[in-house]
mmCIF file of C-alpha atoms in Angstrom:
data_model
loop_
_atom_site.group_PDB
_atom_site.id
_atom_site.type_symbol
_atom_site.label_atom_id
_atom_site.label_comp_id
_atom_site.label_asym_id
_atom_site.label_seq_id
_atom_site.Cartn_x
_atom_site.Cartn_y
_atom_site.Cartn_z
ATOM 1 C CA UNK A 1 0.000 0.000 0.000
ATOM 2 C CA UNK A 2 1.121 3.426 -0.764
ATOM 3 C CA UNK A 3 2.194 5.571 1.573
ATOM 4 C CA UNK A 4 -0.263 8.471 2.399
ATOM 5 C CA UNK A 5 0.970 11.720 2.977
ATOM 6 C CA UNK A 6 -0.672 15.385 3.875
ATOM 7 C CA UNK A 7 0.732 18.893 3.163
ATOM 8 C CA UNK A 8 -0.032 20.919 6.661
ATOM 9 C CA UNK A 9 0.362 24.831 6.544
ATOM 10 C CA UNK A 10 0.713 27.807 8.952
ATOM 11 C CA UNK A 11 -1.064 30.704 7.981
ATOM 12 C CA UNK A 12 0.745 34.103 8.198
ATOM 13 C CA UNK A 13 3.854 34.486 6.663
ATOM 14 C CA UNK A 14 3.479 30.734 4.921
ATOM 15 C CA UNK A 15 0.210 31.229 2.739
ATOM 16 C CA UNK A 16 -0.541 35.327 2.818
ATOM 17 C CA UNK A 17 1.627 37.786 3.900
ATOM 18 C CA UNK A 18 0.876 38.514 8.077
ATOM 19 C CA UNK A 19 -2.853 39.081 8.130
ATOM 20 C CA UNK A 20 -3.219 39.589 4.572
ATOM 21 C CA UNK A 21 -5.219 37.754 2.286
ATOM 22 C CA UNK A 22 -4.699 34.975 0.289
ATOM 23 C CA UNK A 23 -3.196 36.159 -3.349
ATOM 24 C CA UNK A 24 -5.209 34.443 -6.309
ATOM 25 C CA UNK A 25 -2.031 32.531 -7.420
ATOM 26 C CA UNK A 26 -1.946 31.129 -4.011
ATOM 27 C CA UNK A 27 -6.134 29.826 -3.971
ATOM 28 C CA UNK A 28 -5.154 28.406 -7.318
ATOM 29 C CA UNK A 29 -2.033 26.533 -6.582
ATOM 30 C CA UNK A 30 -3.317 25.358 -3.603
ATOM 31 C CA UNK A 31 -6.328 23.826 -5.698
ATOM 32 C CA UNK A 32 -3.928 22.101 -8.324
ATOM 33 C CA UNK A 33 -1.715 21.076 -5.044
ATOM 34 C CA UNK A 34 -4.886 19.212 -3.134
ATOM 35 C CA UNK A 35 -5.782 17.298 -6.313
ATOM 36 C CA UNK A 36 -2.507 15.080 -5.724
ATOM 37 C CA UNK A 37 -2.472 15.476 -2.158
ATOM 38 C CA UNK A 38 -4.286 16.368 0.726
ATOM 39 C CA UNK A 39 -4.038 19.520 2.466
ATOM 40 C CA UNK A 40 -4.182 20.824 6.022
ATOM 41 C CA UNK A 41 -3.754 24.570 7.827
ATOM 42 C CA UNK A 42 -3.510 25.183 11.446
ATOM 43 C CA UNK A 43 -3.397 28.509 12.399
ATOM 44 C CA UNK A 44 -3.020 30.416 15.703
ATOM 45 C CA UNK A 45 -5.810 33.185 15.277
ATOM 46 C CA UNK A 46 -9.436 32.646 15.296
ATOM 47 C CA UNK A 47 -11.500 31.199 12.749
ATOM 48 C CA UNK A 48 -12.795 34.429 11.656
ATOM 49 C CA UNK A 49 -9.089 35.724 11.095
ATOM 50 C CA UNK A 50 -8.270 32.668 9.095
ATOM 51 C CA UNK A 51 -11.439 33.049 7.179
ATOM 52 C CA UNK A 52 -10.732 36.677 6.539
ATOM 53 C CA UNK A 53 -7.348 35.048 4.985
ATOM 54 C CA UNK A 54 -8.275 32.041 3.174
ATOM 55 C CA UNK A 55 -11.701 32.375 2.226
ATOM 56 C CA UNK A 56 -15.265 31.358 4.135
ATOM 57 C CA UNK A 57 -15.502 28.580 5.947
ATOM 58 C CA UNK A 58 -17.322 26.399 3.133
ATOM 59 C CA UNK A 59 -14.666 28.026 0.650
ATOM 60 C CA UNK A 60 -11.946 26.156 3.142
ATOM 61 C CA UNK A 61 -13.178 22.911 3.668
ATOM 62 C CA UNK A 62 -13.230 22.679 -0.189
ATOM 63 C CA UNK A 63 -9.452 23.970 -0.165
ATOM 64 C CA UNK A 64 -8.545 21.853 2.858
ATOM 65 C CA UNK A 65 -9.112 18.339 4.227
ATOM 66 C CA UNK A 66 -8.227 19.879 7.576
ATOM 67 C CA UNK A 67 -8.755 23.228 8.935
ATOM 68 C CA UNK A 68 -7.341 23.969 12.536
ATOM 69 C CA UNK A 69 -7.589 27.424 14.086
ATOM 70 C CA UNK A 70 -6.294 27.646 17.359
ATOM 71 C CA UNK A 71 -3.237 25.845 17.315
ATOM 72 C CA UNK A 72 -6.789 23.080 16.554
ATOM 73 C CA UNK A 73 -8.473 24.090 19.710
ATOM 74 C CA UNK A 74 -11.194 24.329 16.829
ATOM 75 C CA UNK A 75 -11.132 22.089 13.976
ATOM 76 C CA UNK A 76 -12.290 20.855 10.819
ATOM 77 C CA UNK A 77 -12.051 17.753 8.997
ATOM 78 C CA UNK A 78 -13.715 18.720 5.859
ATOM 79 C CA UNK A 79 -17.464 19.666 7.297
ATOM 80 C CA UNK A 80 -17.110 17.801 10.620
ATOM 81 C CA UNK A 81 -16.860 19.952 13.482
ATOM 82 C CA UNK A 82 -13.599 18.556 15.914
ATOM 83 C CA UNK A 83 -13.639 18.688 19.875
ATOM 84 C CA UNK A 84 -13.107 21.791 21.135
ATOM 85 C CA UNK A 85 -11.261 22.774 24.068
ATOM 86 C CA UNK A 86 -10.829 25.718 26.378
ATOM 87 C CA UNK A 87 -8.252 27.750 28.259
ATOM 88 C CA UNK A 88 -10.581 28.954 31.015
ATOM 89 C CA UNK A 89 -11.575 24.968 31.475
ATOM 90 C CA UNK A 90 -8.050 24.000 31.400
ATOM 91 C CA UNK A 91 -6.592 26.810 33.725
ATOM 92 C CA UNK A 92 -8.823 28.029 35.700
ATOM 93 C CA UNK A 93 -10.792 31.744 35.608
ATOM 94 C CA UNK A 94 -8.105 32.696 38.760
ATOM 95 C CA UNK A 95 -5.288 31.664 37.271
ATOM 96 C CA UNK A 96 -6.579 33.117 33.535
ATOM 97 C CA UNK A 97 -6.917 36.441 35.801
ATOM 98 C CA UNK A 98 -3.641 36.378 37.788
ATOM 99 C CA UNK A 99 -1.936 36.279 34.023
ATOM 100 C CA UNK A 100 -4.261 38.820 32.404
ATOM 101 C CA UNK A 101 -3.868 41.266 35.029
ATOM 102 C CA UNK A 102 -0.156 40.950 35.129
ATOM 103 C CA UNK A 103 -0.039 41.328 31.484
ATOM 104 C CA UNK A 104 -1.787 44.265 31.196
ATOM 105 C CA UNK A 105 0.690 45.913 34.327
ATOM 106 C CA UNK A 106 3.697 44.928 32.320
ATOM 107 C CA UNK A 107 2.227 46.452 29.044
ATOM 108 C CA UNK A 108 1.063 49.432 31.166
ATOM 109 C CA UNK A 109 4.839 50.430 31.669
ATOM 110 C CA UNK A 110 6.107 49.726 28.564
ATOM 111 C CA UNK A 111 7.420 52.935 26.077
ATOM 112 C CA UNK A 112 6.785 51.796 22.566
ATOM 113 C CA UNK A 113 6.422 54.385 19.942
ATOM 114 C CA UNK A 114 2.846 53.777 19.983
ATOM 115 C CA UNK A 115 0.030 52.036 21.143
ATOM 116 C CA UNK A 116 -3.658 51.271 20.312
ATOM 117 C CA UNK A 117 -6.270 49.330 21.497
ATOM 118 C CA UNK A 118 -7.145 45.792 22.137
ATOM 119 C CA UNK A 119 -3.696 44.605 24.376
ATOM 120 C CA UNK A 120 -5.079 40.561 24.864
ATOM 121 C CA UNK A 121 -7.708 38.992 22.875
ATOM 122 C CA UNK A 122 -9.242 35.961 24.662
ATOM 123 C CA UNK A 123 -9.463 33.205 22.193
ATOM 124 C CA UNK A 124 -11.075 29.720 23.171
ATOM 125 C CA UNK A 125 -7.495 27.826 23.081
ATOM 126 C CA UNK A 126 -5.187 30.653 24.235
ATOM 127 C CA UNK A 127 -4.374 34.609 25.306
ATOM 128 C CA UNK A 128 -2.871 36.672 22.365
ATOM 129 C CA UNK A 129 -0.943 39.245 24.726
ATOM 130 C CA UNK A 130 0.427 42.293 22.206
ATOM 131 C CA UNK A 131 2.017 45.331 23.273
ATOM 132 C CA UNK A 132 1.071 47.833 20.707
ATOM 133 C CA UNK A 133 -2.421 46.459 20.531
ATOM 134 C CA UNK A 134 -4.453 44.277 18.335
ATOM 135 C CA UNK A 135 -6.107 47.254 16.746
ATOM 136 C CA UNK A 136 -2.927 48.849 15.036
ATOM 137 C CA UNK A 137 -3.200 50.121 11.454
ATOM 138 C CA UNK A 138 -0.906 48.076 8.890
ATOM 139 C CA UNK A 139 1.620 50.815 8.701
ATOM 140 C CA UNK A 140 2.012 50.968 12.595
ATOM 141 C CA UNK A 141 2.414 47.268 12.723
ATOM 142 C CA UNK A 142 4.904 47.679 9.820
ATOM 143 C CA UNK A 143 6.406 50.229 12.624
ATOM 144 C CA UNK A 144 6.481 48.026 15.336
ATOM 145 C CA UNK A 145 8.609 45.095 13.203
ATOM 146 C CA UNK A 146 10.846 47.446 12.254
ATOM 147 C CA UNK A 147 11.287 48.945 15.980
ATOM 148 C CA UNK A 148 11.780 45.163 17.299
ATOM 149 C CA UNK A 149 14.482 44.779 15.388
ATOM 150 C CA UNK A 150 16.440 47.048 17.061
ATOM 151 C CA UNK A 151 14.502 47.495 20.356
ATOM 152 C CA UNK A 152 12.590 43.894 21.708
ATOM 153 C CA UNK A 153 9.875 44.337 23.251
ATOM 154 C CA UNK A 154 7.952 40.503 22.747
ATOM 155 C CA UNK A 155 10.950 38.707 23.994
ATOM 156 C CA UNK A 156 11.585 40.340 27.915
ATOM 157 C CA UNK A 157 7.686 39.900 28.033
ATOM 158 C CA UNK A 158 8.423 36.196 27.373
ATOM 159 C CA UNK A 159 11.194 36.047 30.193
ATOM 160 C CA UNK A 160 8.692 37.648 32.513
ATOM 161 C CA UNK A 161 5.743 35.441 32.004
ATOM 162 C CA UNK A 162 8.015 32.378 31.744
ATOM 163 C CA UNK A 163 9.607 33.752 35.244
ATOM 164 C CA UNK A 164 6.265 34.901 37.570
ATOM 165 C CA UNK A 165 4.106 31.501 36.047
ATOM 166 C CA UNK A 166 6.342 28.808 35.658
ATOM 167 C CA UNK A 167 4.008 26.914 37.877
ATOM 168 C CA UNK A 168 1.273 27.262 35.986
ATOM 169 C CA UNK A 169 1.699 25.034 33.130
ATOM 170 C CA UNK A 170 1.621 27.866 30.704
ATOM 171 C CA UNK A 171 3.673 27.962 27.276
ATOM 172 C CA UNK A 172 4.520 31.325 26.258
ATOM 173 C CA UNK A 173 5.111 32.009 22.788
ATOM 174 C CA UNK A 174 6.329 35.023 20.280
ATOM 175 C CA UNK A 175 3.279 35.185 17.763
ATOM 176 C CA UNK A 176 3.195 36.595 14.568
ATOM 177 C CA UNK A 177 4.545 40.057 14.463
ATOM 178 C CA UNK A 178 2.797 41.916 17.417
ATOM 179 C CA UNK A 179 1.987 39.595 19.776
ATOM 180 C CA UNK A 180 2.676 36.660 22.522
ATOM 181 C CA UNK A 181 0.480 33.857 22.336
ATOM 182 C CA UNK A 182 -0.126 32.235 25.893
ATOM 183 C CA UNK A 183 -1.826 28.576 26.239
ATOM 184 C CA UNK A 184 -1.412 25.076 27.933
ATOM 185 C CA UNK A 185 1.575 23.246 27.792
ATOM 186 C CA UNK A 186 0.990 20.339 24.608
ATOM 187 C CA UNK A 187 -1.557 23.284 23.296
ATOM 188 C CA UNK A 188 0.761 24.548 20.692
ATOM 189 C CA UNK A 189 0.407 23.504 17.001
ATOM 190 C CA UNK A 190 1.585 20.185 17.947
ATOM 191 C CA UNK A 191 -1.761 19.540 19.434
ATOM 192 C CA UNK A 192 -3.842 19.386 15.540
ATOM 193 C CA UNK A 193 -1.509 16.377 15.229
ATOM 194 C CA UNK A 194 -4.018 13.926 17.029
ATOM 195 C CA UNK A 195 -6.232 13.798 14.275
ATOM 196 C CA UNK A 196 -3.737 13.400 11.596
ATOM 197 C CA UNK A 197 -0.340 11.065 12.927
ATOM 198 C CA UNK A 198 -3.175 7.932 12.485
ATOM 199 C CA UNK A 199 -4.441 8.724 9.392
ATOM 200 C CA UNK A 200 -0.944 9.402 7.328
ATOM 201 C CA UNK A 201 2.271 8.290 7.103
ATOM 202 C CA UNK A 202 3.880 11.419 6.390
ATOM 203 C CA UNK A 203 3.270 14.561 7.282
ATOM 204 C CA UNK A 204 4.824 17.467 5.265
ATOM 205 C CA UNK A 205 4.573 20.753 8.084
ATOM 206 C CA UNK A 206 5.571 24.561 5.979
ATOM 207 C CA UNK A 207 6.009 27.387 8.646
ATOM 208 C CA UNK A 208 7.889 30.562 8.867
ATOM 209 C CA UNK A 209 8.308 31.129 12.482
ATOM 210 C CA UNK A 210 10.312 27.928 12.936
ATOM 211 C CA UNK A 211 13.161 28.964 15.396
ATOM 212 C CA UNK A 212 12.726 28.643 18.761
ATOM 213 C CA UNK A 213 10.747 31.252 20.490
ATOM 214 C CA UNK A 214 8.366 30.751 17.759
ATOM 215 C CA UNK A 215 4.862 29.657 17.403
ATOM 216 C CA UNK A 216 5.538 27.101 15.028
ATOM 217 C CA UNK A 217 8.834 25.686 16.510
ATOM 218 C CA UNK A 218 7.154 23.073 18.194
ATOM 219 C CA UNK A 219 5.396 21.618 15.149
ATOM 220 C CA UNK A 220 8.365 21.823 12.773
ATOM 221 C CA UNK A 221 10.714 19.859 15.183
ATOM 222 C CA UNK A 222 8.210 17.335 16.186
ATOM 223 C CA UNK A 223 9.130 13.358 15.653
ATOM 224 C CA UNK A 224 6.100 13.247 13.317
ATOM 225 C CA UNK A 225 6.271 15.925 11.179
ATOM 226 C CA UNK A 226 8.944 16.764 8.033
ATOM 227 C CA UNK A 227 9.442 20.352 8.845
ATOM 228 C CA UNK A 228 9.851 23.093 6.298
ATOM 229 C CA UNK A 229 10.971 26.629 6.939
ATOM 230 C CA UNK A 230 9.343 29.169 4.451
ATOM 231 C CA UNK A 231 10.145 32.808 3.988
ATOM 232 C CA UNK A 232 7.325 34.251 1.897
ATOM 233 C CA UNK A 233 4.024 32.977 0.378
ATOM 234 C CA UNK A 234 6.191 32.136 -3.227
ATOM 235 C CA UNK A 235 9.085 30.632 -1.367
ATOM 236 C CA UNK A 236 6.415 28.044 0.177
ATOM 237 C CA UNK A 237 5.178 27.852 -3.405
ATOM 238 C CA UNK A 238 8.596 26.910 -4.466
ATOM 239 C CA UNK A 239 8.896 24.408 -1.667
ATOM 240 C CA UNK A 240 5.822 22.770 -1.746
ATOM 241 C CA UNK A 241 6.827 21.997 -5.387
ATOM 242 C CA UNK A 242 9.636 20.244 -4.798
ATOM 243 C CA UNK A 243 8.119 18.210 -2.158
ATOM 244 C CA UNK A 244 5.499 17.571 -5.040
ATOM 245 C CA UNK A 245 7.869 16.346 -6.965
ATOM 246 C CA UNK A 246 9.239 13.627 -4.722
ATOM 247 C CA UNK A 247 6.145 12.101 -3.898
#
């Protein structure tokens, strides 16, 4: 029997630019790609972000044989709705408070060059902690990468968190370009992999934040996964079509 084998994405920075949208060439490659292979995404944000990215949710399940949002907190195979699960049932509202609160001192006291609105967004499978706020325009995000290269800001928030609730069972994790992502230990992207490790033999994962510290370091160096480190949208065109290739 053949082996069977699934291509499994991260969102920003792999398949659209850092919540941008898809670009045509990519919805149309990614059709070709899933008629010789299936397909999977798991992304960190929300469904509603990923939709805003990728198309509606019916336009997704057609693209995808999996969708995970939430690191797969909430998941998709094709039309089936997955198990959810939820950081308030799995920590506790205290606890979920003791980090929120501290969070939003730390950000308090923090000189960036600015800041907006919308500091942590509660999602069902994790905090997204950011700094300059959820609610920045595209050119002050643009800002903020730039100013992180030079000045971190993400990173000494890490240290703390990873310093005042190391008893907590927390992972803490550089997100995207704005933000720290904060959920249960085993709650990263690694955690989609229970639906997929039985049904394939190889799994094929494309990310850009790879490196440790990043939200998809986990995934790429897992024992189940081939990981892939991407730099753009094309580049992970260019990849996935040499995996294509082999297969």
């Amino acid at each position: 029997m053949a082996e069977k084998t699934i291509l499994l994405f991260d969102v920003d920075g792999t398949l659209t630019l850092p919540r941008q949208s898809a670009t045509p060439r990519m919805l149309e490659f990614l059709k070709k790609t899933k008629k010789t292979v299936d397909l999977a995404v798991v992304g960190g944000s929300d469904l509603t972000k990923i939709t805003e990215q990728l198309g509606d949710l019916t336009q997704l399940q057609h693209s995808f044989n999996y969708v995970f949002s939430e690191n797969g907190l909430v998941g998709y195979q094709g039309s089936h709705a997955l198990p959810a699960a939820s950081i308030n049932e799995a920590l506790g509202e205290d606890k979920l408070q003791d980090v929120i609160n501290f969070c939003l001192e730390y950000i308090s006291k923090v000189k960036i060059p600015v800041k907006r609105g919308t500091f942590i967004e509660y999602r069902k499978g994790m905090l997204n902690v950011s700094p300059i706020g959820r609610s920045c325009s595209q050119a002050e995000r643009d800002a903020f990468v730039a100013y992180e290269q030079h000045t971190p800001v993400r990173a000494p928030l890490v240290a703390e968190l990873e310093s005042r609730f190391k008893d907590y069972g927390l992972k803490f994790s550089i997100g995207g370009q704005i933000s720290v992502d904060v959920f249960p230990i085993g709650w990263d992207k690694t955690y989609c992999l229970k639906y997929l490790t039985s049904a394939y033999d190889t799994i094929h994962f494309f990310g850009d934040k790879t490196a440790p510290g990043g939200n998809d370091h986990e995934i790429f160096e897992h024992e189940k996964t081939i990981g892939h480190t991407v730099t753009s949208p094309e580049d992970t065109i260019n990849q996935v079509s040499q995996v294509l290739e082999s297969l």
